[in-house]
Amino acid sequence: SQPRRRQRRRAWLWAGAATVAVVAAGLAGALLARRGAESPALRLRPLTARRGIVYTARFDPGGTAVYYSAAWDGGPSRIYVTRPGSGASAEIAVPGSVRLLSVSRRGELALLLDLPLASVFGASAVATLAVAPATGGPPRRLVDLVRGADWGPDGESLAVVRVVKTPGGDRRRLEYPVGRVLVESQPDSYFCISSPRVSPRGDRIAFVDCEPTTGAVEIRTVDLEGHQQRHYRGPPYGPQSESVWGLSWSPAGEEIWFALKQEGRLADLVAVDLRGRLRRLGTLGGGLLDVSSSGEALASVHSRRGCIVVHRSDEAAERELGCGEYPLGLAGSHNFTLSLDGRFILRGETLG
């Protein structure tokens, strides 16, 4: 009958999952020597390439191994270690859903435990700070309601950003060491004070901040006496506003490197010195995760993989018509089209 034929001709599109890679970019020699270059090419070496999300990654003190936290194939966030060039990763046995924050000189991992399922990006995750051996094992809980942490160069002190409940609303505090408050946000300034990084000399902490009235992103440092200095300020919130996807100190501690993202564009790798002089190192395409003592940077480069798949009710399996990848952050529009004979539905992706 005609209704039965229409039933057999149903079709739909199935979209592919996201793919993620952690890459290392060699930035020491050429980039530091070419301060006048506006957008040098970055040499990218993939370390992982699985479907999922890479949240954080840090070099070990010697820069020979990379520890990272990732949620692969829809699973919970776990901790892994890999060595550049090995092509393989090993899972670090830490129970629960965990996220890496920092690796100490003493071979300890600073972690977030008991992550809420809704936490996707590092800046939005607030959980319990704990410490575990880099070889794995039961973690030791330290502080609750933490959103970021970094080991100092002594391998013992931790800089933390924690959420504090007050009658006027939640505040964010930057402490170094834990318990000594250096910076405190206005109430309910959710995106202010994040990504703390202790300088190689241990005398300053760099962090991402925001200007409460305009929403402009800022890069600031604070010394051990609580004196702040602003090194970069972006445009006010609006069509040209920016976001920072991670930051780290340069090997000598003379600059702060950070990934700067504008709407509709791939992220740039940018450096600013302590006097506020800015230079662009190149197009990174993702978030900055760490910088080693030799000047290599870790970055997370995200992409989406979209597939058009047709499934007819008179066929046993779906048939893939084609797939493609595009960088995350370039928005697209989806359009559905029915073929003239009613047999297929196709969805297109317009990249911008």
Short mmCIF file of C-alpha atoms in Angstrom, two decimals:
data_model
loop_
_atom_site.label_atom_id
_atom_site.label_comp_id
_atom_site.label_asym_id
_atom_site.label_seq_id
_atom_site.Cartn_x
_atom_site.Cartn_y
_atom_site.Cartn_z
CA SER A 1 0.00 0.00 0.00
CA GLN A 2 1.03 3.65 -0.37
CA PRO A 3 1.39 4.25 3.40
CA ARG A 4 3.64 1.21 3.68
CA ARG A 5 5.85 2.49 0.84
CA ARG A 6 6.23 5.84 2.58
CA GLN A 7 7.18 4.01 5.77
CA ARG A 8 9.97 2.15 3.95
CA ARG A 9 11.29 5.40 2.52
CA ARG A 10 11.99 7.15 5.82
CA ALA A 11 15.53 8.43 6.26
CA TRP A 12 17.48 10.58 8.71
CA LEU A 13 20.88 12.02 9.38
CA TRP A 14 23.18 10.84 12.17
CA ALA A 15 25.81 13.35 13.35
CA GLY A 16 29.28 12.22 14.35
CA ALA A 17 30.87 12.79 17.74
CA ALA A 18 33.59 15.31 18.53
CA THR A 19 37.25 14.42 18.07
CA VAL A 20 39.97 15.87 20.28
CA ALA A 21 43.75 16.00 20.09
CA VAL A 22 46.44 17.17 22.47
CA VAL A 23 49.34 18.67 20.55
CA ALA A 24 52.80 19.93 21.43
CA ALA A 25 54.11 23.07 19.76
CA GLY A 26 57.85 23.76 19.71
CA LEU A 27 58.08 27.43 20.65
CA ALA A 28 61.51 27.91 22.18
CA GLY A 29 64.15 28.82 19.52
CA ALA A 30 62.48 30.42 16.53
CA LEU A 31 59.59 32.17 18.21
CA LEU A 32 61.62 33.74 20.97
CA ALA A 33 64.18 34.92 18.45
CA ARG A 34 61.57 36.40 16.11
CA ARG A 35 59.83 38.96 18.28
CA GLY A 36 58.82 40.96 15.23
CA ALA A 37 56.94 38.10 13.58
CA GLU A 38 53.17 38.61 13.69
CA SER A 39 51.90 35.09 13.03
CA PRO A 40 54.62 32.44 12.70
CA ALA A 41 53.55 28.91 11.94
CA LEU A 42 53.41 26.63 14.96
CA ARG A 43 54.90 23.17 14.66
CA LEU A 44 52.23 20.84 15.97
CA ARG A 45 52.93 17.25 17.03
CA PRO A 46 49.83 15.24 17.98
CA LEU A 47 50.01 13.33 21.24
CA THR A 48 46.51 11.89 21.29
CA ALA A 49 43.65 11.68 18.78
CA ARG A 50 40.57 10.05 20.27
CA ARG A 51 36.95 11.04 20.39
CA GLY A 52 36.10 12.91 23.56
CA ILE A 53 37.24 15.95 25.55
CA VAL A 54 40.72 16.82 26.81
CA TYR A 55 40.24 19.03 29.87
CA THR A 56 43.77 19.71 31.09
CA ALA A 57 47.37 18.62 30.49
CA ARG A 58 50.67 19.33 32.21
CA PHE A 59 54.30 18.44 31.62
CA ASP A 60 56.19 16.57 34.29
CA PRO A 61 59.05 18.60 35.88
CA GLY A 62 61.58 17.33 33.34
CA GLY A 63 59.33 17.97 30.35
CA THR A 64 59.68 14.37 29.14
CA ALA A 65 56.17 13.14 29.99
CA VAL A 66 52.70 14.65 29.71
CA TYR A 67 49.93 14.02 32.21
CA TYR A 68 46.44 14.86 31.08
CA SER A 69 42.79 14.40 32.01
CA ALA A 70 40.29 13.40 29.36
CA ALA A 71 36.87 11.86 28.95
CA TRP A 72 37.06 9.45 26.00
CA ASP A 73 34.15 7.94 24.10
CA GLY A 74 31.50 9.25 26.48
CA GLY A 75 33.20 7.90 29.62
CA PRO A 76 34.12 9.73 32.84
CA SER A 77 37.14 12.00 33.16
CA ARG A 78 40.33 10.02 33.91
CA ILE A 79 44.04 10.82 34.28
CA TYR A 80 46.54 9.54 31.68
CA VAL A 81 50.26 9.86 31.02
CA THR A 82 52.06 9.77 27.70
CA ARG A 83 55.51 10.54 26.32
CA PRO A 84 55.87 12.58 23.13
CA GLY A 85 56.69 10.24 20.29
CA SER A 86 55.45 7.11 22.03
CA GLY A 87 51.98 7.12 20.49
CA ALA A 88 50.51 5.46 23.59
CA SER A 89 48.92 6.58 26.85
CA ALA A 90 48.62 4.79 30.19
CA GLU A 91 45.82 5.44 32.65
CA ILE A 92 46.76 6.59 36.15
CA ALA A 93 44.70 4.64 38.67
CA VAL A 94 42.82 7.30 40.64
CA PRO A 95 39.25 6.35 41.62
CA GLY A 96 36.22 8.38 40.56
CA SER A 97 35.75 11.11 37.99
CA VAL A 98 38.87 13.26 38.33
CA ARG A 99 40.55 16.18 36.60
CA LEU A 100 44.23 17.06 36.62
CA LEU A 101 45.26 20.54 37.74
CA SER A 102 49.03 20.47 38.24
CA VAL A 103 52.13 18.25 38.57
CA SER A 104 54.64 19.03 41.31
CA ARG A 105 58.42 18.72 41.34
CA ARG A 106 57.98 16.00 43.96
CA GLY A 107 55.93 13.82 41.63
CA GLU A 108 52.49 14.57 43.03
CA LEU A 109 49.31 15.40 41.14
CA ALA A 110 46.88 18.12 42.21
CA LEU A 111 43.40 16.93 41.24
CA LEU A 112 39.74 17.84 41.34
CA LEU A 113 37.60 15.00 42.72
CA ASP A 114 33.89 14.24 42.56
CA LEU A 115 33.28 16.37 39.51
CA PRO A 116 29.63 17.20 38.80
CA LEU A 117 28.34 15.68 35.59
CA ALA A 118 27.49 19.12 34.19
CA SER A 119 31.12 20.28 34.35
CA VAL A 120 32.55 20.47 30.84
CA PHE A 121 35.11 23.26 30.74
CA GLY A 122 37.91 23.72 33.26
CA ALA A 123 36.83 27.22 34.30
CA SER A 124 33.35 26.03 35.29
CA ALA A 125 34.35 22.98 37.33
CA VAL A 126 34.17 23.48 41.10
CA ALA A 127 35.00 20.43 43.19
CA THR A 128 37.25 19.04 45.94
CA LEU A 129 41.00 19.60 45.66
CA ALA A 130 43.09 16.53 46.40
CA VAL A 131 46.68 15.30 46.00
CA ALA A 132 47.73 11.88 44.69
CA PRO A 133 51.04 10.26 43.68
CA ALA A 134 51.83 10.52 39.96
CA THR A 135 52.01 6.71 39.92
CA GLY A 136 48.39 6.48 41.08
CA GLY A 137 46.70 5.59 44.31
CA PRO A 138 44.11 6.92 46.76
CA PRO A 139 43.96 10.74 46.73
CA ARG A 140 44.32 12.87 49.86
CA ARG A 141 41.56 15.48 50.11
CA LEU A 142 42.57 19.05 50.96
CA VAL A 143 40.00 21.78 50.22
CA ASP A 144 36.41 21.88 48.98
CA LEU A 145 34.85 24.22 46.39
CA VAL A 146 38.05 24.70 44.37
CA ARG A 147 38.03 25.75 40.71
CA GLY A 148 41.78 25.86 39.99
CA ALA A 149 45.19 25.14 41.53
CA ASP A 150 48.89 25.19 40.68
CA TRP A 151 52.00 23.93 42.47
CA GLY A 152 54.68 26.43 43.40
CA PRO A 153 58.29 25.80 42.35
CA ASP A 154 59.08 24.34 45.78
CA GLY A 155 56.79 21.40 45.02
CA GLU A 156 54.99 21.83 48.35
CA SER A 157 52.92 25.04 48.22
CA LEU A 158 49.71 25.27 46.23
CA ALA A 159 48.02 28.33 44.77
CA VAL A 160 44.27 27.77 44.70
CA VAL A 161 41.16 29.55 43.51
CA ARG A 162 38.25 28.61 45.74
CA VAL A 163 34.61 29.59 46.04
CA VAL A 164 33.59 31.09 49.38
CA LYS A 165 29.96 31.38 50.45
CA THR A 166 29.12 34.81 51.93
CA PRO A 167 25.81 36.52 52.84
CA GLY A 168 26.16 38.79 49.81
CA GLY A 169 26.82 35.94 47.37
CA ASP A 170 29.62 33.62 46.28
CA ARG A 171 33.11 35.11 46.08
CA ARG A 172 36.24 33.75 44.41
CA ARG A 173 39.49 33.87 46.36
CA LEU A 174 43.03 33.36 45.14
CA GLU A 175 45.15 31.94 47.94
CA TYR A 176 48.88 31.17 48.06
CA PRO A 177 49.66 29.09 49.94
CA VAL A 178 46.27 27.60 50.87
CA GLY A 179 44.66 29.81 53.50
CA ARG A 180 46.52 33.05 52.68
CA VAL A 181 44.16 35.26 50.65
CA LEU A 182 45.83 37.44 47.99
CA VAL A 183 42.84 38.38 45.79
CA GLU A 184 39.09 38.29 46.34
CA SER A 185 36.37 38.90 43.75
CA GLN A 186 33.13 40.85 44.01
CA PRO A 187 30.08 38.75 44.97
CA ASP A 188 28.75 36.49 42.21
CA SER A 189 31.54 37.40 39.77
CA TYR A 190 31.47 33.88 38.42
CA PHE A 191 33.99 34.14 35.58
CA CYS A 192 36.48 36.29 37.49
CA ILE A 193 39.67 34.85 39.02
CA SER A 194 40.55 31.57 37.31
CA SER A 195 43.53 29.62 35.92
CA PRO A 196 46.12 30.44 38.63
CA ARG A 197 49.75 29.91 37.61
CA VAL A 198 52.73 30.42 39.94
CA SER A 199 55.78 32.02 38.33
CA PRO A 200 59.00 29.97 37.96
CA ARG A 201 60.54 32.02 40.79
CA GLY A 202 57.50 31.65 43.01
CA ASP A 203 57.16 35.41 43.54
CA ARG A 204 53.98 36.07 41.51
CA ILE A 205 50.78 34.32 40.52
CA ALA A 206 49.26 34.98 37.11
CA PHE A 207 45.51 34.53 36.67
CA VAL A 208 42.60 35.31 34.37
CA ASP A 209 40.28 38.01 35.67
CA CYS A 210 37.41 40.09 34.37
CA GLU A 211 36.32 43.68 34.71
CA PRO A 212 32.98 43.41 36.56
CA THR A 213 31.20 46.38 34.96
CA THR A 214 32.19 45.77 31.31
CA GLY A 215 32.88 42.02 31.26
CA ALA A 216 36.28 42.59 29.63
CA VAL A 217 38.75 39.74 30.09
CA GLU A 218 42.01 40.61 31.85
CA ILE A 219 45.36 38.98 32.55
CA ARG A 220 46.69 39.95 35.98
CA THR A 221 49.45 39.03 38.39
CA VAL A 222 49.61 39.38 42.14
CA ASP A 223 52.74 39.28 44.29
CA LEU A 224 53.06 37.61 47.67
CA GLU A 225 52.01 40.82 49.44
CA GLY A 226 48.74 41.07 47.51
CA HIS A 227 49.81 43.85 45.11
CA GLN A 228 48.09 43.35 41.76
CA GLN A 229 49.16 44.39 38.28
CA ARG A 230 47.12 44.26 35.08
CA HIS A 231 49.07 43.20 31.98
CA TYR A 232 46.32 42.78 29.40
CA ARG A 233 42.73 43.95 29.04
CA GLY A 234 40.41 42.97 26.20
CA PRO A 235 37.46 44.88 24.75
CA PRO A 236 34.17 45.17 26.68
CA TYR A 237 31.61 42.42 26.38
CA GLY A 238 29.96 42.50 22.95
CA PRO A 239 30.57 41.39 19.35
CA GLN A 240 34.34 41.90 19.67
CA SER A 241 34.72 40.47 23.19
CA GLU A 242 37.38 37.87 23.91
CA SER A 243 37.88 34.83 26.10
CA VAL A 244 41.10 33.29 27.40
CA TRP A 245 41.54 29.55 26.88
CA GLY A 246 44.34 28.88 29.35
CA LEU A 247 47.58 30.60 30.28
CA SER A 248 51.09 29.75 31.49
CA TRP A 249 54.38 31.44 32.26
CA SER A 250 57.19 31.44 29.71
CA PRO A 251 60.22 29.34 30.73
CA ALA A 252 62.16 32.31 32.16
CA GLY A 253 59.12 33.89 33.78
CA GLU A 254 59.44 37.06 31.69
CA GLU A 255 56.14 36.63 29.83
CA ILE A 256 52.69 35.14 30.28
CA TRP A 257 51.50 33.07 27.33
CA PHE A 258 47.77 32.63 26.80
CA ALA A 259 45.28 31.50 24.17
CA LEU A 260 43.01 34.37 23.12
CA LYS A 261 39.71 33.57 21.44
CA GLN A 262 37.30 35.86 19.59
CA GLU A 263 33.85 34.77 18.46
CA GLY A 264 33.96 33.08 15.04
CA ARG A 265 37.78 32.84 14.95
CA LEU A 266 40.35 30.26 15.91
CA ALA A 267 42.30 31.03 19.07
CA ASP A 268 45.66 32.83 18.83
CA LEU A 269 48.64 32.12 21.04
CA VAL A 270 49.63 35.44 22.61
CA ALA A 271 52.44 36.55 24.93
CA VAL A 272 52.48 39.59 27.21
CA ASP A 273 55.43 40.70 29.31
CA LEU A 274 55.25 42.25 32.76
CA ARG A 275 55.20 45.76 31.27
CA GLY A 276 52.15 44.93 29.16
CA ARG A 277 53.88 44.59 25.79
CA LEU A 278 51.91 42.18 23.64
CA ARG A 279 53.00 39.90 20.81
CA ARG A 280 51.16 37.21 18.89
CA LEU A 281 52.95 33.91 18.53
CA GLY A 282 50.63 32.36 15.97
CA THR A 283 47.27 30.71 15.44
CA LEU A 284 46.81 27.93 17.96
CA GLY A 285 43.29 26.77 17.17
CA GLY A 286 42.63 25.58 20.71
CA GLY A 287 43.40 26.13 24.37
CA LEU A 288 46.83 26.53 25.96
CA LEU A 289 47.45 23.95 28.70
CA ASP A 290 51.09 24.23 29.77
CA VAL A 291 54.59 25.38 28.82
CA SER A 292 57.70 23.35 29.62
CA SER A 293 61.05 24.67 30.85
CA SER A 294 62.43 24.14 27.33
CA GLY A 295 59.70 26.28 25.74
CA GLU A 296 57.37 23.64 24.37
CA ALA A 297 53.68 24.25 24.80
CA LEU A 298 50.79 21.87 25.28
CA ALA A 299 47.53 22.73 23.59
CA SER A 300 44.13 21.11 23.20
CA VAL A 301 42.89 21.28 19.63
CA HIS A 302 39.23 20.37 19.29
CA SER A 303 37.31 19.56 16.15
CA ARG A 304 33.88 18.24 15.29
CA ARG A 305 33.30 15.35 12.97
CA GLY A 306 30.01 15.52 11.11
CA CYS A 307 28.63 12.59 9.13
CA ILE A 308 25.63 12.19 6.87
CA VAL A 309 24.10 8.74 7.35
CA VAL A 310 21.01 7.33 5.66
CA HIS A 311 18.90 4.57 7.19
CA ARG A 312 16.04 3.10 5.18
CA SER A 313 13.55 0.87 6.91
CA ASP A 314 13.98 -1.81 4.22
CA GLU A 315 17.75 -1.99 4.87
CA ALA A 316 19.38 -3.74 7.81
CA ALA A 317 22.05 -1.11 8.53
CA GLU A 318 22.75 2.58 8.14
CA ARG A 319 24.86 3.74 5.20
CA GLU A 320 27.39 6.52 5.64
CA LEU A 321 27.40 9.02 2.77
CA GLY A 322 30.32 11.13 3.90
CA CYS A 323 32.08 12.72 6.87
CA GLY A 324 34.10 15.84 7.48
CA GLU A 325 35.90 17.63 10.32
CA TYR A 326 36.03 21.30 11.14
CA PRO A 327 37.60 23.25 14.02
CA LEU A 328 35.50 23.74 17.11
CA GLY A 329 34.41 27.34 17.48
CA LEU A 330 33.52 28.00 13.83
CA ALA A 331 29.75 28.14 13.93
CA GLY A 332 27.54 26.47 11.35
CA SER A 333 23.89 26.31 10.37
CA HIS A 334 21.98 23.09 9.79
CA ASN A 335 19.54 22.63 6.87
CA PHE A 336 17.33 19.64 6.18
CA THR A 337 16.29 18.73 2.64
CA LEU A 338 13.89 16.03 1.47
CA SER A 339 14.60 14.44 -1.89
CA LEU A 340 11.97 14.86 -4.63
CA ASP A 341 10.92 11.22 -4.47
CA GLY A 342 10.65 11.34 -0.67
CA ARG A 343 13.26 8.66 -0.17
CA PHE A 344 15.99 10.62 1.62
CA ILE A 345 16.50 13.41 4.14
CA LEU A 346 19.85 15.22 4.01
CA ARG A 347 21.24 17.76 6.46
CA GLY A 348 23.94 20.19 5.42
CA GLU A 349 26.51 22.03 7.52
CA THR A 350 27.52 25.57 6.52
CA LEU A 351 30.84 26.54 8.07
CA GLY A 352 31.58 30.13 9.00
#
